[in-house]
Tab-separated table of C-alpha atoms in Angstrom:
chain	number	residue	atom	x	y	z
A	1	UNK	CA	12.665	13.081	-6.924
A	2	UNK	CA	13.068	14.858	-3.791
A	3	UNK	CA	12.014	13.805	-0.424
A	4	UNK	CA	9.054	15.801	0.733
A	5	UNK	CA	8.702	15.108	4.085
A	6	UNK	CA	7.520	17.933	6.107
A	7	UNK	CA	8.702	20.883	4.163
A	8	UNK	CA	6.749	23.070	1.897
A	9	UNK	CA	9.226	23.988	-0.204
A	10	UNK	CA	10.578	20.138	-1.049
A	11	UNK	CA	6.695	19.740	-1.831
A	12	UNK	CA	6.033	22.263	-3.699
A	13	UNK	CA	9.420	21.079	-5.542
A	14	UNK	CA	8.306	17.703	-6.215
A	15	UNK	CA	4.880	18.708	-7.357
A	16	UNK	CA	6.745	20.875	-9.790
A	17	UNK	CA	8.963	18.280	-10.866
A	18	UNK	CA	5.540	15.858	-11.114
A	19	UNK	CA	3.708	18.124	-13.256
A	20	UNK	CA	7.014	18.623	-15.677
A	21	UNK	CA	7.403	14.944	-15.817
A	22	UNK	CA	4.100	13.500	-17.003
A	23	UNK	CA	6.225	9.797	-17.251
A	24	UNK	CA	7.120	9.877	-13.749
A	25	UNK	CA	3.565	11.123	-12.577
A	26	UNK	CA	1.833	8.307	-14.985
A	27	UNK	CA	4.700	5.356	-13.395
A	28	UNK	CA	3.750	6.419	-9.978
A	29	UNK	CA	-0.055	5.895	-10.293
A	30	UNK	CA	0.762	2.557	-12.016
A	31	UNK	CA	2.666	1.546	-8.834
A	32	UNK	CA	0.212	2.820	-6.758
A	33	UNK	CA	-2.825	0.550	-8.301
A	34	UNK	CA	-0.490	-2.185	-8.211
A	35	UNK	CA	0.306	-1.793	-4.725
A	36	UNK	CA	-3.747	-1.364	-3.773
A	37	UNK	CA	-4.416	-4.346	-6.061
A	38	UNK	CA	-2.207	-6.616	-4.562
A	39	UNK	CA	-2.409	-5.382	-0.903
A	40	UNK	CA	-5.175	-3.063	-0.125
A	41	UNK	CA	-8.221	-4.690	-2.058
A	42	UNK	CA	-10.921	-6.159	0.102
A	43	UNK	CA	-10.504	-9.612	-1.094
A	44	UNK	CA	-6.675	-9.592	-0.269
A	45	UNK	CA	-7.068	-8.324	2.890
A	46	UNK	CA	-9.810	-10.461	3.642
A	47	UNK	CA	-7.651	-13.228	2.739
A	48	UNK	CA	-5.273	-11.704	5.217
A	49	UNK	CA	-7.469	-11.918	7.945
A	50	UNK	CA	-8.566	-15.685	7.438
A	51	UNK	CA	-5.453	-16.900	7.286
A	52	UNK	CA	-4.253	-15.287	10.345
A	53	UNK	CA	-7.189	-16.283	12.061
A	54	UNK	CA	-6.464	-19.667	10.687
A	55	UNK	CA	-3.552	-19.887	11.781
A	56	UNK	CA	-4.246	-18.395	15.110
A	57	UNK	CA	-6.958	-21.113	15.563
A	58	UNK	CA	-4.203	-23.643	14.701
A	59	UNK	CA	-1.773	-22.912	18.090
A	60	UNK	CA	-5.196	-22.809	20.822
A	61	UNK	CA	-4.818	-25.822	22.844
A	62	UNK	CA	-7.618	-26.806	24.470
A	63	UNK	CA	-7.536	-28.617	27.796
A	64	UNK	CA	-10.369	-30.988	28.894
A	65	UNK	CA	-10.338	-32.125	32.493
């Protein structure tokens, strides 16, 4: 498939080749509710943010005088 970029043409090209390949349009949406599944769904990027928080808390070093 060709590399759209910023040019209309290489769009328009890969839309073409998209709609003449109904395989290669159906394996990209598969990978792309994969990918938002595993790393754009609220509870996995919640997840995300505890654990970096967690870990975050982990290096404060408090000082008492």
């Amino acid at each position: 498939m060709a590399d759209a970029g910023s040019d209309r043409e290489a769009f328009a090209g890969a839309a073409l080749e998209l709609a003449r390949r109904p395989e290669l349009w159906a394996a990209l949406g598969q990978n792309a509710r994969r990918f938002y599944a595993t790393q754009l769904d609220w509870p996995v990027l919640a997840r995300r943010v505890m654990q970096t928080l967690e870990e975050a808390a982990s290096n404060v070093v408090v000082q008492v005088s």
